Amino acid sequence: MFKKVLIANRGEVALRVLRTCRELGIETVAIHSEADSEAMHVKLADESVCIGPPPVSQSYLNIPSIITAATITNTDAIHPGYGFLSENARFAEIVEEHGYKFIGPKSEHIKLMGNKIKAKETMLASGVQSIPGINEIGSINQVKDFGKEYGYPLIIKAVNGGGGKGMRKIYDEKEIEDSISSAKKESLNAFGDDSVYLEKLLINPKHIEIQIIADQYGNVVHLGERDCSVQRNHQKLIEESPSVTLSKEEREQIGLTSVNAVRAIKYEGLGTLEFLYENNKFYFMEMNTRLQVEHPVTEMITNIDLVKEQIRIAAGDKMKMQQNEIEINGHAIECRINAENPKTFIPSPGMINRYHQPGGLGVRIESAVYEGYKIPSHYDSMIAKLITHGADREECISRMKRALEEYVIMGVDNTIQLHQDILKENNFVSGKYNINFMNDIR
Ligand code: MV4
């Protein structure tokens, strides 16, 4: 096992990784920017290194600084968390070139899944269906023919994109040319590459994703799904597992399909296959090659520490658990608490002058803030995740309502009230919500 791990991240995920390292008897190195000297991950780590000024380009994305921090602290491995460099194949490569273990998949798999067309083709080769479309758009007429066959609307997406950037919807033949050229422009700007592909646009799908774990020896299991349909502007607000819409058979089938596909490419580590789900059919969209923000809901219903598994697998351990030993226990929901205006979603950095966390049975908080902490303006506005677990969905929701009521965050605008409103919505209570839920409720 590793003796020392450098955590190349900040905020709640840095703490999340640090805590599991402690349980495994691994020493921790925190890195931080000049804006984060008072951050909790710095206070709790065994060692810390300031790696640069507040802007992420000069600190949390500054690869030479991070490698230097690893060198001077005699680190064995680097955990990237999520966001920042977690899905940067070149970073994974550089980490390994310097003799450190990258706690994540091999860089070739990060690269493969970063290319959305290659990801779709790879999955299709293992029998994972995706949305009908055109991978290489040859001519406008080709798109017109596709539109005639499959019907409108269509959607253009960036090959190197993800998360909604570089997408254009097409409702009519006349819009094809302009949509392609503006999507290309936006992609070039955002990703340095103007390749785009086309799909039929699904109108009212759910966003359902499958969590998988794979070790270095071909052992792969899935840990069920997460329903992440409650989102606004491509920012997830609430995630839950299991999804009320899936039957046991559907869960087993999409799980098995995902496991086989992941095994076929000799993938290693944690991974998530993202699907759109409409009319009882799954359509593969993308694969995330990192630990995800919403991983706690899966942990709560499986009682498996995903970070512990991730670190053990990176260290070369054989995975002990088998698919038939994985049990789904009750229900879990996560509410992301952001320091932002709940109506405009504009970030609200500043001092937290009163702070009280809820507690009690089935309540979990993942956060790195504390009373007197000043939220810097340079980073993500997510300041806490509130996760509740219950014997069933009803208990889980009651518990979430109770916990949200107890939660006190003063000094910065936050999304607690927004979550309380969402939990009262009929379509949330029934579970029959889709990706348009937030547009539909106001
Ligand atoms: C789609 C889609 C409908 N049809 N593709 C949004 C982010 C990017 N990862 C893919 N996205 C979508 N792709 C087809 N063919 C709808 C979305 C989408 C979406 C997907 C999941 C969760 C929330 C979403 C919000 C808006 C659009």
Tab-separated table of N, CA and C in Angstrom, residues 88-230:
chain	number	residue	atom	x	y	z
A	88	ASN	N	-7.672	14.701	-17.145
A	88	ASN	CA	-6.644	15.195	-18.053
A	88	ASN	C	-5.644	14.057	-18.292
A	89	ALA	N	-5.729	13.438	-19.479
A	89	ALA	CA	-4.905	12.254	-19.780
A	89	ALA	C	-3.416	12.591	-19.711
A	90	ARG	N	-3.075	13.785	-20.152
A	90	ARG	CA	-1.670	14.202	-20.141
A	90	ARG	C	-1.158	14.309	-18.702
A	91	PHE	N	-1.985	14.821	-17.789
A	91	PHE	CA	-1.598	14.895	-16.378
A	91	PHE	C	-1.341	13.485	-15.831
A	92	ALA	N	-2.234	12.571	-16.100
A	92	ALA	CA	-2.073	11.178	-15.617
A	92	ALA	C	-0.746	10.610	-16.123
A	93	GLU	N	-0.450	10.915	-17.391
A	93	GLU	CA	0.788	10.441	-18.024
A	93	GLU	C	2.025	11.046	-17.345
A	94	ILE	N	1.976	12.354	-17.118
A	94	ILE	CA	3.111	13.058	-16.500
A	94	ILE	C	3.353	12.535	-15.078
A	95	VAL	N	2.267	12.336	-14.349
A	95	VAL	CA	2.365	11.801	-12.986
A	95	VAL	C	3.124	10.470	-13.014
A	96	GLU	N	2.742	9.602	-13.950
A	96	GLU	CA	3.370	8.276	-14.032
A	96	GLU	C	4.818	8.379	-14.534
A	97	GLU	N	5.060	9.293	-15.486
A	97	GLU	CA	6.423	9.501	-15.988
A	97	GLU	C	7.393	9.932	-14.885
A	98	HIS	N	6.846	10.616	-13.866
A	98	HIS	CA	7.685	11.045	-12.757
A	98	HIS	C	7.766	10.004	-11.650
A	99	GLY	N	7.183	8.851	-11.905
A	99	GLY	CA	7.315	7.740	-10.954
A	99	GLY	C	6.286	7.720	-9.842
A	100	TYR	N	5.207	8.519	-9.984
A	100	TYR	CA	4.137	8.487	-8.990
A	100	TYR	C	2.975	7.702	-9.568
A	101	LYS	N	2.200	7.048	-8.697
A	101	LYS	CA	1.011	6.347	-9.177
A	101	LYS	C	-0.120	7.353	-9.294
A	102	PHE	N	-0.795	7.367	-10.423
A	102	PHE	CA	-1.991	8.191	-10.603
A	102	PHE	C	-3.177	7.382	-10.092
A	103	ILE	N	-3.870	7.888	-9.094
A	103	ILE	CA	-5.019	7.135	-8.541
A	103	ILE	C	-6.239	7.408	-9.413
A	104	GLY	N	-6.352	6.562	-10.430
A	104	GLY	CA	-7.394	6.719	-11.442
A	104	GLY	C	-7.078	5.753	-12.555
A	105	PRO	N	-7.838	5.808	-13.642
A	105	PRO	CA	-7.601	4.874	-14.750
A	105	PRO	C	-6.292	5.178	-15.483
A	106	LYS	N	-5.922	4.272	-16.367
A	106	LYS	CA	-4.747	4.500	-17.216
A	106	LYS	C	-5.038	5.687	-18.140
A	107	SER	N	-3.963	6.433	-18.484
A	107	SER	CA	-4.181	7.641	-19.282
A	107	SER	C	-4.824	7.309	-20.632
A	108	GLU	N	-4.515	6.119	-21.186
A	108	GLU	CA	-5.103	5.764	-22.492
A	108	GLU	C	-6.636	5.683	-22.405
A	109	HIS	N	-7.169	5.258	-21.241
A	109	HIS	CA	-8.629	5.171	-21.094
A	109	HIS	C	-9.253	6.549	-20.854
A	110	ILE	N	-8.505	7.415	-20.170
A	110	ILE	CA	-9.003	8.790	-19.994
A	110	ILE	C	-9.109	9.448	-21.367
A	111	LYS	N	-8.065	9.243	-22.179
A	111	LYS	CA	-8.002	9.818	-23.521
A	111	LYS	C	-9.127	9.263	-24.409
A	112	LEU	N	-9.287	7.956	-24.373
A	112	LEU	CA	-10.317	7.286	-25.183
A	112	LEU	C	-11.700	7.852	-24.873
A	113	MET	N	-12.036	7.968	-23.587
A	113	MET	CA	-13.370	8.421	-23.206
A	113	MET	C	-13.526	9.939	-23.344
A	114	GLY	N	-12.403	10.648	-23.409
A	114	GLY	CA	-12.459	12.091	-23.640
A	114	GLY	C	-12.930	12.418	-25.044
A	115	ASN	N	-12.701	11.474	-25.967
A	115	ASN	CA	-13.200	11.627	-27.335
A	115	ASN	C	-14.577	10.955	-27.412
A	116	LYS	N	-15.635	11.788	-27.495
A	116	LYS	CA	-16.996	11.259	-27.341
A	116	LYS	C	-17.399	10.311	-28.470
A	117	ILE	N	-16.826	10.502	-29.675
A	117	ILE	CA	-17.139	9.571	-30.773
A	117	ILE	C	-16.471	8.230	-30.522
A	118	LYS	N	-15.187	8.282	-30.160
A	118	LYS	CA	-14.469	7.025	-29.868
A	118	LYS	C	-15.135	6.285	-28.713
A	119	ALA	N	-15.603	7.058	-27.723
A	119	ALA	CA	-16.291	6.444	-26.579
A	119	ALA	C	-17.538	5.705	-27.049
A	120	LYS	N	-18.328	6.355	-27.911
A	120	LYS	CA	-19.556	5.729	-28.420
A	120	LYS	C	-19.232	4.484	-29.240
A	121	GLU	N	-18.213	4.594	-30.105
A	121	GLU	CA	-17.841	3.449	-30.959
A	121	GLU	C	-17.336	2.277	-30.127
A	122	THR	N	-16.541	2.603	-29.098
A	122	THR	CA	-16.004	1.566	-28.219
A	122	THR	C	-17.133	0.831	-27.508
A	123	MET	N	-18.076	1.588	-27.007
A	123	MET	CA	-19.200	0.995	-26.283
A	123	MET	C	-20.080	0.165	-27.220
A	124	LEU	N	-20.321	0.721	-28.404
A	124	LEU	CA	-21.169	0.020	-29.374
A	124	LEU	C	-20.577	-1.345	-29.733
A	125	ALA	N	-19.235	-1.402	-29.823
A	125	ALA	CA	-18.555	-2.660	-30.153
A	125	ALA	C	-18.832	-3.742	-29.106
A	126	SER	N	-19.178	-3.307	-27.868
A	126	SER	CA	-19.526	-4.276	-26.820
A	126	SER	C	-21.034	-4.390	-26.618
A	127	GLY	N	-21.790	-3.867	-27.550
A	127	GLY	CA	-23.241	-4.014	-27.484
A	127	GLY	C	-23.951	-2.984	-26.628
A	128	VAL	N	-23.279	-1.856	-26.319
A	128	VAL	CA	-23.952	-0.786	-25.579
A	128	VAL	C	-24.532	0.203	-26.589
A	129	GLN	N	-25.856	0.253	-26.648
A	129	GLN	CA	-26.520	1.123	-27.623
A	129	GLN	C	-26.339	2.588	-27.244
A	130	SER	N	-26.160	3.431	-28.262
A	130	SER	CA	-26.205	4.868	-27.965
A	130	SER	C	-27.239	5.516	-28.870
A	131	ILE	N	-27.293	6.832	-28.834
A	131	ILE	CA	-28.329	7.559	-29.554
A	131	ILE	C	-27.999	7.550	-31.043
A	132	PRO	N	-28.986	7.281	-31.917
A	132	PRO	CA	-28.706	7.293	-33.352
A	132	PRO	C	-28.155	8.646	-33.783
A	133	GLY	N	-27.201	8.617	-34.704
A	133	GLY	CA	-26.609	9.880	-35.134
A	133	GLY	C	-25.597	9.696	-36.237
A	134	ILE	N	-24.835	10.759	-36.515
A	134	ILE	CA	-23.769	10.727	-37.517
A	134	ILE	C	-22.468	11.121	-36.832
A	135	ASN	N	-21.500	10.220	-36.823
A	135	ASN	CA	-20.222	10.515	-36.165
A	135	ASN	C	-19.353	11.449	-36.984
A	136	GLU	N	-19.333	11.197	-38.298
A	136	GLU	CA	-18.561	12.108	-39.140
A	136	GLU	C	-19.474	12.760	-40.171
A	137	ILE	N	-19.761	14.027	-39.931
A	137	ILE	CA	-20.691	14.742	-40.799
A	137	ILE	C	-19.975	15.109	-42.094
A	138	GLY	N	-20.390	14.462	-43.209
A	138	GLY	CA	-19.728	14.672	-44.487
A	138	GLY	C	-20.301	15.842	-45.255
A	139	SER	N	-21.625	15.967	-45.238
A	139	SER	CA	-22.266	17.038	-46.004
A	139	SER	C	-23.603	17.410	-45.381
A	140	ILE	N	-24.111	18.578	-45.776
A	140	ILE	CA	-25.421	19.024	-45.285
A	140	ILE	C	-26.511	18.045	-45.717
A	141	ASN	N	-26.365	17.532	-46.956
A	141	ASN	CA	-27.382	16.591	-47.459
A	141	ASN	C	-27.464	15.314	-46.637
A	142	GLN	N	-26.304	14.889	-46.143
A	142	GLN	CA	-26.272	13.703	-45.287
A	142	GLN	C	-27.119	13.941	-44.025
A	143	VAL	N	-27.007	15.157	-43.486
A	143	VAL	CA	-27.786	15.500	-42.293
A	143	VAL	C	-29.262	15.596	-42.640
A	144	LYS	N	-29.558	16.171	-43.825
A	144	LYS	CA	-30.962	16.272	-44.268
A	144	LYS	C	-31.588	14.888	-44.389
A	145	ASP	N	-30.829	13.963	-44.974
A	145	ASP	CA	-31.337	12.585	-45.116
A	145	ASP	C	-31.596	11.958	-43.752
A	146	PHE	N	-30.655	12.209	-42.823
A	146	PHE	CA	-30.812	11.677	-41.466
A	146	PHE	C	-32.079	12.243	-40.819
A	147	GLY	N	-32.281	13.559	-40.988
A	147	GLY	CA	-33.462	14.233	-40.442
A	147	GLY	C	-34.753	13.659	-41.001
A	148	LYS	N	-34.735	13.335	-42.306
A	148	LYS	CA	-35.930	12.752	-42.936
A	148	LYS	C	-36.220	11.373	-42.360
A	149	GLU	N	-35.129	10.617	-42.131
A	149	GLU	CA	-35.315	9.253	-41.639
A	149	GLU	C	-35.731	9.219	-40.167
A	150	TYR	N	-35.060	10.015	-39.329
A	150	TYR	CA	-35.270	9.925	-37.874
A	150	TYR	C	-36.179	11.010	-37.310
A	151	GLY	N	-36.386	12.075	-38.077
A	151	GLY	CA	-37.226	13.179	-37.607
A	151	GLY	C	-36.451	14.168	-36.754
A	152	TYR	N	-37.016	15.369	-36.620
A	152	TYR	CA	-36.389	16.423	-35.827
A	152	TYR	C	-36.976	16.405	-34.419
A	153	PRO	N	-36.344	17.075	-33.432
A	153	PRO	CA	-35.096	17.820	-33.495
A	153	PRO	C	-33.854	16.939	-33.453
A	154	LEU	N	-32.734	17.564	-33.877
A	154	LEU	CA	-31.416	16.927	-33.821
A	154	LEU	C	-30.530	17.739	-32.879
A	155	ILE	N	-29.376	17.216	-32.570
A	155	ILE	CA	-28.446	17.970	-31.724
A	155	ILE	C	-27.016	17.770	-32.221
A	156	ILE	N	-26.258	18.872	-32.256
A	156	ILE	CA	-24.825	18.828	-32.593
A	156	ILE	C	-24.039	18.910	-31.296
A	157	LYS	N	-23.038	18.055	-31.156
A	157	LYS	CA	-22.220	18.063	-29.938
A	157	LYS	C	-20.736	18.102	-30.291
A	158	ALA	N	-19.935	18.630	-29.360
A	158	ALA	CA	-18.484	18.695	-29.540
A	158	ALA	C	-17.876	17.324	-29.244
A	159	VAL	N	-17.017	16.841	-30.145
A	159	VAL	CA	-16.363	15.541	-29.949
A	159	VAL	C	-15.520	15.540	-28.670
A	160	ASN	N	-14.883	16.693	-28.382
A	160	ASN	CA	-14.043	16.786	-27.186
A	160	ASN	C	-14.752	17.493	-26.037
A	161	GLY	N	-16.061	17.596	-26.153
A	161	GLY	CA	-16.836	18.362	-25.189
A	161	GLY	C	-17.307	17.555	-23.999
A	162	GLY	N	-18.520	17.786	-23.614
A	162	GLY	CA	-19.098	17.218	-22.409
A	162	GLY	C	-19.609	18.353	-21.555
A	163	GLY	N	-20.599	18.047	-20.758
A	163	GLY	CA	-21.133	19.068	-19.857
A	163	GLY	C	-21.876	20.195	-20.536
A	164	GLY	N	-22.233	20.013	-21.807
A	164	GLY	CA	-23.161	20.961	-22.428
A	164	GLY	C	-22.555	22.016	-23.325
A	165	LYS	N	-21.233	22.222	-23.237
A	165	LYS	CA	-20.602	23.243	-24.086
A	165	LYS	C	-20.495	22.757	-25.526
A	166	GLY	N	-20.684	23.669	-26.451
A	166	GLY	CA	-20.559	23.335	-27.861
A	166	GLY	C	-21.736	22.552	-28.419
A	167	MET	N	-22.881	22.602	-27.737
A	167	MET	CA	-24.067	21.896	-28.237
A	167	MET	C	-25.014	22.857	-28.951
A	168	ARG	N	-25.641	22.384	-30.019
A	168	ARG	CA	-26.648	23.167	-30.746
A	168	ARG	C	-27.813	22.261	-31.113
A	169	LYS	N	-29.023	22.732	-30.839
A	169	LYS	CA	-30.203	21.969	-31.229
A	169	LYS	C	-30.658	22.404	-32.623
A	170	ILE	N	-31.131	21.459	-33.408
A	170	ILE	CA	-31.619	21.765	-34.759
A	170	ILE	C	-33.071	21.313	-34.866
A	171	TYR	N	-33.970	22.274	-35.137
A	171	TYR	CA	-35.395	21.944	-35.188
A	171	TYR	C	-35.915	21.821	-36.614
A	172	ASP	N	-35.077	22.263	-37.564
A	172	ASP	CA	-35.563	22.365	-38.947
A	172	ASP	C	-34.373	22.283	-39.911
A	173	GLU	N	-34.625	21.734	-41.109
A	173	GLU	CA	-33.589	21.627	-42.155
A	173	GLU	C	-32.796	22.914	-42.359
A	174	LYS	N	-33.533	24.044	-42.306
A	174	LYS	CA	-32.912	25.346	-42.607
A	174	LYS	C	-31.823	25.718	-41.602
A	175	GLU	N	-31.890	25.138	-40.402
A	175	GLU	CA	-30.946	25.524	-39.351
A	175	GLU	C	-29.633	24.723	-39.384
A	176	ILE	N	-29.583	23.679	-40.223
A	176	ILE	CA	-28.448	22.743	-40.184
A	176	ILE	C	-27.099	23.442	-40.328
A	177	GLU	N	-26.974	24.221	-41.406
A	177	GLU	CA	-25.671	24.812	-41.722
A	177	GLU	C	-25.167	25.746	-40.620
A	178	ASP	N	-26.058	26.649	-40.168
A	178	ASP	CA	-25.665	27.605	-39.119
A	178	ASP	C	-25.334	26.906	-37.811
A	179	SER	N	-26.132	25.898	-37.469
A	179	SER	CA	-25.906	25.190	-36.196
A	179	SER	C	-24.556	24.498	-36.189
A	180	ILE	N	-24.221	23.867	-37.312
A	180	ILE	CA	-22.930	23.178	-37.376
A	180	ILE	C	-21.789	24.175	-37.248
A	181	SER	N	-21.887	25.300	-37.981
A	181	SER	CA	-20.749	26.227	-37.941
A	181	SER	C	-20.626	26.916	-36.584
A	182	SER	N	-21.755	27.225	-35.929
A	182	SER	CA	-21.620	27.881	-34.610
A	182	SER	C	-21.175	26.876	-33.545
A	183	ALA	N	-21.596	25.620	-33.671
A	183	ALA	CA	-21.116	24.593	-32.729
A	183	ALA	C	-19.615	24.388	-32.895
A	184	LYS	N	-19.160	24.401	-34.158
A	184	LYS	CA	-17.724	24.233	-34.439
A	184	LYS	C	-16.920	25.377	-33.834
A	185	LYS	N	-17.434	26.598	-34.011
A	185	LYS	CA	-16.733	27.775	-33.465
A	185	LYS	C	-16.605	27.672	-31.949
A	186	GLU	N	-17.733	27.344	-31.303
A	186	GLU	CA	-17.739	27.270	-29.837
A	186	GLU	C	-16.802	26.153	-29.342
A	187	SER	N	-16.788	25.026	-30.080
A	187	SER	CA	-15.926	23.903	-29.691
A	187	SER	C	-14.458	24.262	-29.808
A	188	LEU	N	-14.132	24.950	-30.899
A	188	LEU	CA	-12.737	25.362	-31.121
A	188	LEU	C	-12.285	26.273	-29.981
A	189	ASN	N	-13.164	27.212	-29.617
A	189	ASN	CA	-12.868	28.129	-28.517
A	189	ASN	C	-12.685	27.425	-27.192
A	190	ALA	N	-13.615	26.505	-26.896
A	190	ALA	CA	-13.638	25.868	-25.567
A	190	ALA	C	-12.645	24.715	-25.459
A	191	PHE	N	-12.470	23.958	-26.535
A	191	PHE	CA	-11.684	22.718	-26.442
A	191	PHE	C	-10.479	22.666	-27.383
A	192	GLY	N	-10.274	23.727	-28.150
A	192	GLY	CA	-9.136	23.772	-29.056
A	192	GLY	C	-9.237	22.822	-30.224
A	193	ASP	N	-10.457	22.368	-30.525
A	193	ASP	CA	-10.683	21.415	-31.616
A	193	ASP	C	-12.126	21.604	-32.078
A	194	ASP	N	-12.339	21.667	-33.400
A	194	ASP	CA	-13.702	21.991	-33.859
A	194	ASP	C	-14.512	20.774	-34.312
A	195	SER	N	-14.047	19.565	-33.984
A	195	SER	CA	-14.807	18.370	-34.398
A	195	SER	C	-16.152	18.283	-33.670
A	196	VAL	N	-17.183	18.029	-34.444
A	196	VAL	CA	-18.524	17.863	-33.876
A	196	VAL	C	-19.190	16.615	-34.436
A	197	TYR	N	-20.215	16.117	-33.762
A	197	TYR	CA	-21.006	14.992	-34.270
A	197	TYR	C	-22.483	15.290	-34.052
A	198	LEU	N	-23.313	14.462	-34.633
A	198	LEU	CA	-24.745	14.729	-34.606
A	198	LEU	C	-25.515	13.567	-33.977
A	199	GLU	N	-26.582	13.901	-33.274
A	199	GLU	CA	-27.487	12.874	-32.732
A	199	GLU	C	-28.927	13.324	-32.884
A	200	LYS	N	-29.822	12.339	-32.849
A	200	LYS	CA	-31.224	12.706	-32.693
A	200	LYS	C	-31.370	13.238	-31.274
A	201	LEU	N	-32.156	14.317	-31.091
A	201	LEU	CA	-32.346	14.901	-29.757
A	201	LEU	C	-33.487	14.186	-29.041
A	202	LEU	N	-33.200	13.632	-27.882
A	202	LEU	CA	-34.265	13.050	-27.060
A	202	LEU	C	-34.917	14.183	-26.265
A	203	ILE	N	-36.247	14.179	-26.183
A	203	ILE	CA	-36.972	15.336	-25.660
A	203	ILE	C	-37.133	15.312	-24.136
A	204	ASN	N	-37.562	14.178	-23.600
A	204	ASN	CA	-37.853	14.114	-22.164
A	204	ASN	C	-37.156	12.960	-21.455
A	205	PRO	N	-35.844	12.811	-21.670
A	205	PRO	CA	-35.192	11.654	-21.049
A	205	PRO	C	-34.839	11.895	-19.588
A	206	LYS	N	-34.574	10.822	-18.896
A	206	LYS	CA	-33.938	10.891	-17.587
A	206	LYS	C	-32.433	10.767	-17.797
A	207	HIS	N	-31.657	11.326	-16.867
A	207	HIS	CA	-30.210	11.107	-16.878
A	207	HIS	C	-29.912	10.056	-15.818
A	208	ILE	N	-29.557	8.874	-16.284
A	208	ILE	CA	-29.256	7.777	-15.358
A	208	ILE	C	-27.842	7.286	-15.637
A	209	GLU	N	-27.066	7.109	-14.564
A	209	GLU	CA	-25.680	6.679	-14.749
A	209	GLU	C	-25.389	5.444	-13.914
A	210	ILE	N	-24.485	4.613	-14.425
A	210	ILE	CA	-24.119	3.354	-13.767
A	210	ILE	C	-22.703	3.470	-13.221
A	211	GLN	N	-22.555	3.169	-11.935
A	211	GLN	CA	-21.225	3.180	-11.303
A	211	GLN	C	-20.569	1.813	-11.469
A	212	ILE	N	-19.345	1.808	-11.975
A	212	ILE	CA	-18.600	0.546	-12.055
A	212	ILE	C	-17.259	0.667	-11.308
A	213	ILE	N	-16.745	-0.484	-10.905
A	213	ILE	CA	-15.385	-0.568	-10.340
A	213	ILE	C	-14.681	-1.714	-11.042
A	214	ALA	N	-13.447	-1.472	-11.490
A	214	ALA	CA	-12.668	-2.507	-12.170
A	214	ALA	C	-11.266	-2.548	-11.583
A	215	ASP	N	-10.757	-3.736	-11.310
A	215	ASP	CA	-9.374	-3.823	-10.831
A	215	ASP	C	-8.428	-4.136	-11.991
A	216	GLN	N	-7.135	-4.319	-11.671
A	216	GLN	CA	-6.128	-4.535	-12.727
A	216	GLN	C	-6.130	-5.961	-13.252
A	217	TYR	N	-7.044	-6.806	-12.728
A	217	TYR	CA	-7.011	-8.224	-13.082
A	217	TYR	C	-8.279	-8.691	-13.793
A	218	GLY	N	-9.039	-7.725	-14.316
A	218	GLY	CA	-10.230	-8.078	-15.083
A	218	GLY	C	-11.480	-8.300	-14.254
A	219	ASN	N	-11.396	-8.056	-12.940
A	219	ASN	CA	-12.608	-8.149	-12.107
A	219	ASN	C	-13.366	-6.828	-12.186
A	220	VAL	N	-14.635	-6.912	-12.568
A	220	VAL	CA	-15.450	-5.707	-12.722
A	220	VAL	C	-16.812	-5.934	-12.064
A	221	VAL	N	-17.269	-4.961	-11.290
A	221	VAL	CA	-18.633	-5.009	-10.749
A	221	VAL	C	-19.315	-3.660	-10.990
A	222	HIS	N	-20.644	-3.696	-10.979
A	222	HIS	CA	-21.383	-2.430	-10.996
A	222	HIS	C	-22.098	-2.258	-9.666
A	223	LEU	N	-22.334	-1.003	-9.301
A	223	LEU	CA	-22.979	-0.693	-8.017
A	223	LEU	C	-24.308	0.019	-8.246
A	224	GLY	N	-25.027	-0.434	-9.262
A	224	GLY	CA	-26.339	0.154	-9.535
A	224	GLY	C	-26.228	1.527	-10.178
A	225	GLU	N	-27.359	2.241	-10.148
A	225	GLU	CA	-27.448	3.505	-10.891
A	225	GLU	C	-27.619	4.699	-9.966
A	226	ARG	N	-27.458	5.874	-10.544
A	226	ARG	CA	-27.856	7.119	-9.888
A	226	ARG	C	-28.731	7.891	-10.873
A	227	ASP	N	-29.838	8.407	-10.391
A	227	ASP	CA	-30.696	9.257	-11.217
A	227	ASP	C	-30.280	10.699	-10.959
A	228	CYS	N	-29.728	11.338	-11.993
A	228	CYS	CA	-29.185	12.704	-11.842
A	228	CYS	C	-29.966	13.693	-12.690
A	229	SER	N	-31.247	13.434	-12.878
A	229	SER	CA	-32.028	14.265	-13.797
A	229	SER	C	-32.330	15.659	-13.262
A	230	VAL	N	-32.298	15.825	-11.936
A	230	VAL	CA	-32.599	17.149	-11.383
A	230	VAL	C	-31.361	18.040	-11.498
